[in-house]
PDB file of C-alpha atoms in Angstrom:
ATOM      1  CA  MET Z  23       6.330  25.129  -2.507  1.00  0.00           C
ATOM      2  CA  SER Z  24       6.076  23.440   0.886  1.00  0.00           C
ATOM      3  CA  HIS Z  25       8.136  20.483   2.064  1.00  0.00           C
ATOM      4  CA  TRP Z  26       5.032  18.261   1.704  1.00  0.00           C
ATOM      5  CA  GLU Z  27       4.470  19.333  -1.907  1.00  0.00           C
ATOM      6  CA  GLU Z  28       8.098  18.646  -2.761  1.00  0.00           C
ATOM      7  CA  SER Z  29       8.062  15.226  -1.111  1.00  0.00           C
ATOM      8  CA  LYS Z  30       7.476  12.070  -3.052  1.00  0.00           C
ATOM      9  CA  ILE Z  31       4.674   9.971  -1.496  1.00  0.00           C
ATOM     10  CA  LEU Z  32       4.145   7.090  -3.937  1.00  0.00           C
ATOM     11  CA  PRO Z  33       6.634   4.340  -4.716  1.00  0.00           C
ATOM     12  CA  ASP Z  34       7.882   3.787  -8.249  1.00  0.00           C
ATOM     13  CA  VAL Z  35       5.686   1.358 -10.197  1.00  0.00           C
ATOM     14  CA  THR Z  36       7.795  -0.980 -12.339  1.00  0.00           C
ATOM     15  CA  ALA Z  37       5.124  -3.466 -13.477  1.00  0.00           C
ATOM     16  CA  VAL Z  38       1.372  -4.055 -13.249  1.00  0.00           C
ATOM     17  CA  ARG Z  39      -0.307  -7.397 -13.876  1.00  0.00           C
ATOM     18  CA  GLU Z  40      -4.121  -7.477 -13.959  1.00  0.00           C
ATOM     19  CA  SER Z  41      -6.665 -10.229 -14.334  1.00  0.00           C
ATOM     20  CA  GLU Z  42     -10.307 -10.552 -13.271  1.00  0.00           C
ATOM     21  CA  GLY Z  43     -10.468  -8.892  -9.840  1.00  0.00           C
ATOM     22  CA  VAL Z  44      -6.739  -9.327  -9.134  1.00  0.00           C
ATOM     23  CA  VAL Z  45      -3.910  -6.834  -9.493  1.00  0.00           C
ATOM     24  CA  GLU Z  46      -0.216  -7.310  -8.762  1.00  0.00           C
ATOM     25  CA  ILE Z  47       1.921  -4.176  -8.745  1.00  0.00           C
ATOM     26  CA  ASP Z  48       5.703  -4.248  -8.474  1.00  0.00           C
ATOM     27  CA  LEU Z  49       6.899  -1.272  -6.445  1.00  0.00           C
ATOM     28  CA  VAL Z  50      10.309   0.168  -5.643  1.00  0.00           C
ATOM     29  CA  CYS Z  51      10.362   2.131  -2.398  1.00  0.00           C
ATOM     30  CA  PRO Z  52      13.211   4.669  -2.663  1.00  0.00           C
ATOM     31  CA  ALA Z  53      14.705   6.166   0.484  1.00  0.00           C
ATOM     32  CA  ASP Z  54      13.501   9.653  -0.491  1.00  0.00           C
ATOM     33  CA  LEU Z  55       9.821   8.799   0.008  1.00  0.00           C
ATOM     34  CA  MET Z  56       8.125  11.159   2.447  1.00  0.00           C
ATOM     35  CA  GLN Z  57       6.955   8.242   4.627  1.00  0.00           C
ATOM     36  CA  PHE Z  58      10.557   7.308   5.485  1.00  0.00           C
ATOM     37  CA  GLN Z  59      11.401  10.813   6.728  1.00  0.00           C
ATOM     38  CA  GLY Z  60      11.751  10.759  10.509  1.00  0.00           C
ATOM     39  CA  HIS Z  61      10.574   7.159  10.842  1.00  0.00           C
ATOM     40  CA  PHE Z  62      13.170   6.467  12.309  1.00  0.00           C
ATOM     41  CA  PRO Z  63      16.386   8.550  12.264  1.00  0.00           C
ATOM     42  CA  GLU Z  64      18.714   5.600  12.970  1.00  0.00           C
ATOM     43  CA  GLN Z  65      16.965   3.157  10.568  1.00  0.00           C
ATOM     44  CA  LYS Z  66      14.326   4.232   8.088  1.00  0.00           C
ATOM     45  CA  ILE Z  67      11.235   1.987   8.150  1.00  0.00           C
ATOM     46  CA  MET Z  68       8.090   2.280   6.022  1.00  0.00           C
ATOM     47  CA  PRO Z  69       5.290   2.943   8.525  1.00  0.00           C
ATOM     48  CA  GLY Z  70       2.119   0.885   8.397  1.00  0.00           C
ATOM     49  CA  VAL Z  71      -0.023   3.945   7.715  1.00  0.00           C
ATOM     50  CA  GLY Z  72       2.030   4.553   4.560  1.00  0.00           C
ATOM     51  CA  GLN Z  73       1.432   0.994   3.396  1.00  0.00           C
ATOM     52  CA  LEU Z  74      -2.313   1.394   3.993  1.00  0.00           C
ATOM     53  CA  ASP Z  75      -2.303   4.701   2.110  1.00  0.00           C
ATOM     54  CA  TRP Z  76      -0.792   2.973  -0.932  1.00  0.00           C
ATOM     55  CA  VAL Z  77      -3.416   0.202  -0.761  1.00  0.00           C
ATOM     56  CA  ALA Z  78      -6.138   2.868  -0.694  1.00  0.00           C
ATOM     57  CA  HIS Z  79      -4.541   4.685  -3.647  1.00  0.00           C
ATOM     58  CA  PHE Z  80      -4.063   1.620  -5.842  1.00  0.00           C
ATOM     59  CA  ALA Z  81      -7.412   0.034  -4.857  1.00  0.00           C
ATOM     60  CA  ASP Z  82      -9.150   3.251  -5.903  1.00  0.00           C
ATOM     61  CA  LYS Z  83      -7.253   3.327  -9.177  1.00  0.00           C
ATOM     62  CA  HIS Z  84      -7.910  -0.326 -10.077  1.00  0.00           C
ATOM     63  CA  PHE Z  85     -11.184  -1.266  -8.362  1.00  0.00           C
ATOM     64  CA  SER Z  86     -13.266   1.320  -6.541  1.00  0.00           C
ATOM     65  CA  HIS Z  87     -13.057   4.565  -8.531  1.00  0.00           C
ATOM     66  CA  GLY Z  88     -14.026   7.020  -5.850  1.00  0.00           C
ATOM     67  CA  LEU Z  89     -14.836   4.847  -2.848  1.00  0.00           C
ATOM     68  CA  SER Z  90     -12.909   5.306   0.390  1.00  0.00           C
ATOM     69  CA  VAL Z  91     -11.431   2.838   2.835  1.00  0.00           C
ATOM     70  CA  VAL Z  92     -14.037   2.664   5.605  1.00  0.00           C
ATOM     71  CA  GLU Z  93     -12.673  -0.288   7.582  1.00  0.00           C
ATOM     72  CA  VAL Z  94      -9.432  -2.225   7.983  1.00  0.00           C
ATOM     73  CA  SER Z  95      -9.371  -5.782   9.319  1.00  0.00           C
ATOM     74  CA  GLN Z  96      -7.018  -8.727   9.736  1.00  0.00           C
ATOM     75  CA  LEU Z  97      -4.081  -6.321   9.501  1.00  0.00           C
ATOM     76  CA  LYS Z  98      -0.740  -7.978  10.168  1.00  0.00           C
ATOM     77  CA  TYR Z  99       2.749  -6.487   9.939  1.00  0.00           C
ATOM     78  CA  ARG Z 100       5.205  -9.350   9.589  1.00  0.00           C
ATOM     79  CA  ASP Z 101       8.508  -7.823   8.501  1.00  0.00           C
ATOM     80  CA  LEU Z 102      10.122  -4.400   8.237  1.00  0.00           C
ATOM     81  CA  MET Z 103       9.885  -2.652   4.874  1.00  0.00           C
ATOM     82  CA  LEU Z 104      13.179  -0.787   4.466  1.00  0.00           C
ATOM     83  CA  PRO Z 105      14.273   1.821   1.896  1.00  0.00           C
ATOM     84  CA  ASP Z 106      15.145   0.747  -1.637  1.00  0.00           C
ATOM     85  CA  VAL Z 107      13.311  -2.559  -1.332  1.00  0.00           C
ATOM     86  CA  THR Z 108      11.272  -3.920  -4.238  1.00  0.00           C
ATOM     87  CA  VAL Z 109       7.894  -5.331  -3.187  1.00  0.00           C
ATOM     88  CA  THR Z 110       4.832  -6.681  -4.934  1.00  0.00           C
ATOM     89  CA  LEU Z 111       1.484  -5.333  -3.775  1.00  0.00           C
ATOM     90  CA  LYS Z 112      -1.055  -8.098  -4.397  1.00  0.00           C
ATOM     91  CA  MET Z 113      -4.712  -7.094  -4.252  1.00  0.00           C
ATOM     92  CA  SER Z 114      -7.851  -9.104  -4.893  1.00  0.00           C
ATOM     93  CA  PHE Z 115     -11.249  -7.410  -5.066  1.00  0.00           C
ATOM     94  CA  GLU Z 116     -14.343  -9.091  -3.634  1.00  0.00           C
ATOM     95  CA  GLU Z 117     -17.030  -7.049  -5.391  1.00  0.00           C
ATOM     96  CA  ALA Z 118     -20.010  -8.496  -3.495  1.00  0.00           C
ATOM     97  CA  LYS Z 119     -18.460  -7.452  -0.171  1.00  0.00           C
ATOM     98  CA  GLN Z 120     -16.751  -4.316  -1.531  1.00  0.00           C
ATOM     99  CA  ARG Z 121     -13.452  -5.283   0.036  1.00  0.00           C
ATOM    100  CA  VAL Z 122      -9.862  -5.762  -1.052  1.00  0.00           C
ATOM    101  CA  ARG Z 123      -7.538  -8.399   0.349  1.00  0.00           C
ATOM    102  CA  PHE Z 124      -3.945  -7.251   0.088  1.00  0.00           C
ATOM    103  CA  SER Z 125      -0.389  -8.251   0.843  1.00  0.00           C
ATOM    104  CA  TYR Z 126       3.034  -6.749   0.306  1.00  0.00           C
ATOM    105  CA  GLU Z 127       5.460  -9.487  -0.633  1.00  0.00           C
ATOM    106  CA  GLY Z 128       9.056  -9.814  -1.738  1.00  0.00           C
ATOM    107  CA  GLU Z 129      12.033 -12.123  -1.655  1.00  0.00           C
ATOM    108  CA  ASP Z 130      10.214 -15.060  -0.063  1.00  0.00           C
ATOM    109  CA  LYS Z 131       8.640 -12.949   2.682  1.00  0.00           C
ATOM    110  CA  VAL Z 132       5.375 -11.211   3.426  1.00  0.00           C
ATOM    111  CA  TYR Z 133       5.816  -7.690   4.800  1.00  0.00           C
ATOM    112  CA  SER Z 134       2.174  -7.079   5.641  1.00  0.00           C
ATOM    113  CA  SER Z 135      -1.346  -8.189   4.778  1.00  0.00           C
ATOM    114  CA  GLY Z 136      -4.935  -7.369   5.554  1.00  0.00           C
ATOM    115  CA  ILE Z 137      -8.372  -6.474   4.241  1.00  0.00           C
ATOM    116  CA  VAL Z 138      -9.762  -3.027   3.478  1.00  0.00           C
ATOM    117  CA  LYS Z 139     -13.505  -2.481   3.103  1.00  0.00           C
ATOM    118  CA  LEU Z 140     -14.534   0.172   0.610  1.00  0.00           C
ATOM    119  CA  GLY Z 141     -17.522   2.487   0.826  1.00  0.00           C
ATOM    120  CA  THR Z 142     -18.667   6.039   1.417  1.00  0.00           C
ATOM    121  CA  PHE Z 143     -18.810   8.036   4.595  1.00  0.00           C
ATOM    122  CA  ASP Z 144     -22.185   9.358   5.702  1.00  0.00           C
ATOM    123  CA  VAL Z 145     -21.844  13.021   6.544  1.00  0.00           C
TER     124      VAL Z 145
END
């Protein structure tokens, strides 16, 4: 088994709240997540690409069922997401535009926010 296969890539889900087109997911981001490895040696920080990967994963699970992220807009990183933090991923689906507005929030702060457009890639 390779290092990548052994590594944990998704945070722990502790709660999910769903209503029409809106999902809130409480996540615990343990220090052993693959995304923290090497980013950075002196202070582990959750990279933005890891946060986007989780949005894509949870958007697919709750809204798109097979669509991919084809565009990212209004992306803002506002605070550092450190190991062992608990965050709430808030996502709202705009079906007509096939996009998801998201934010990672916790303890009176917003870590990041943006919009991902869903679709298929023409090959």
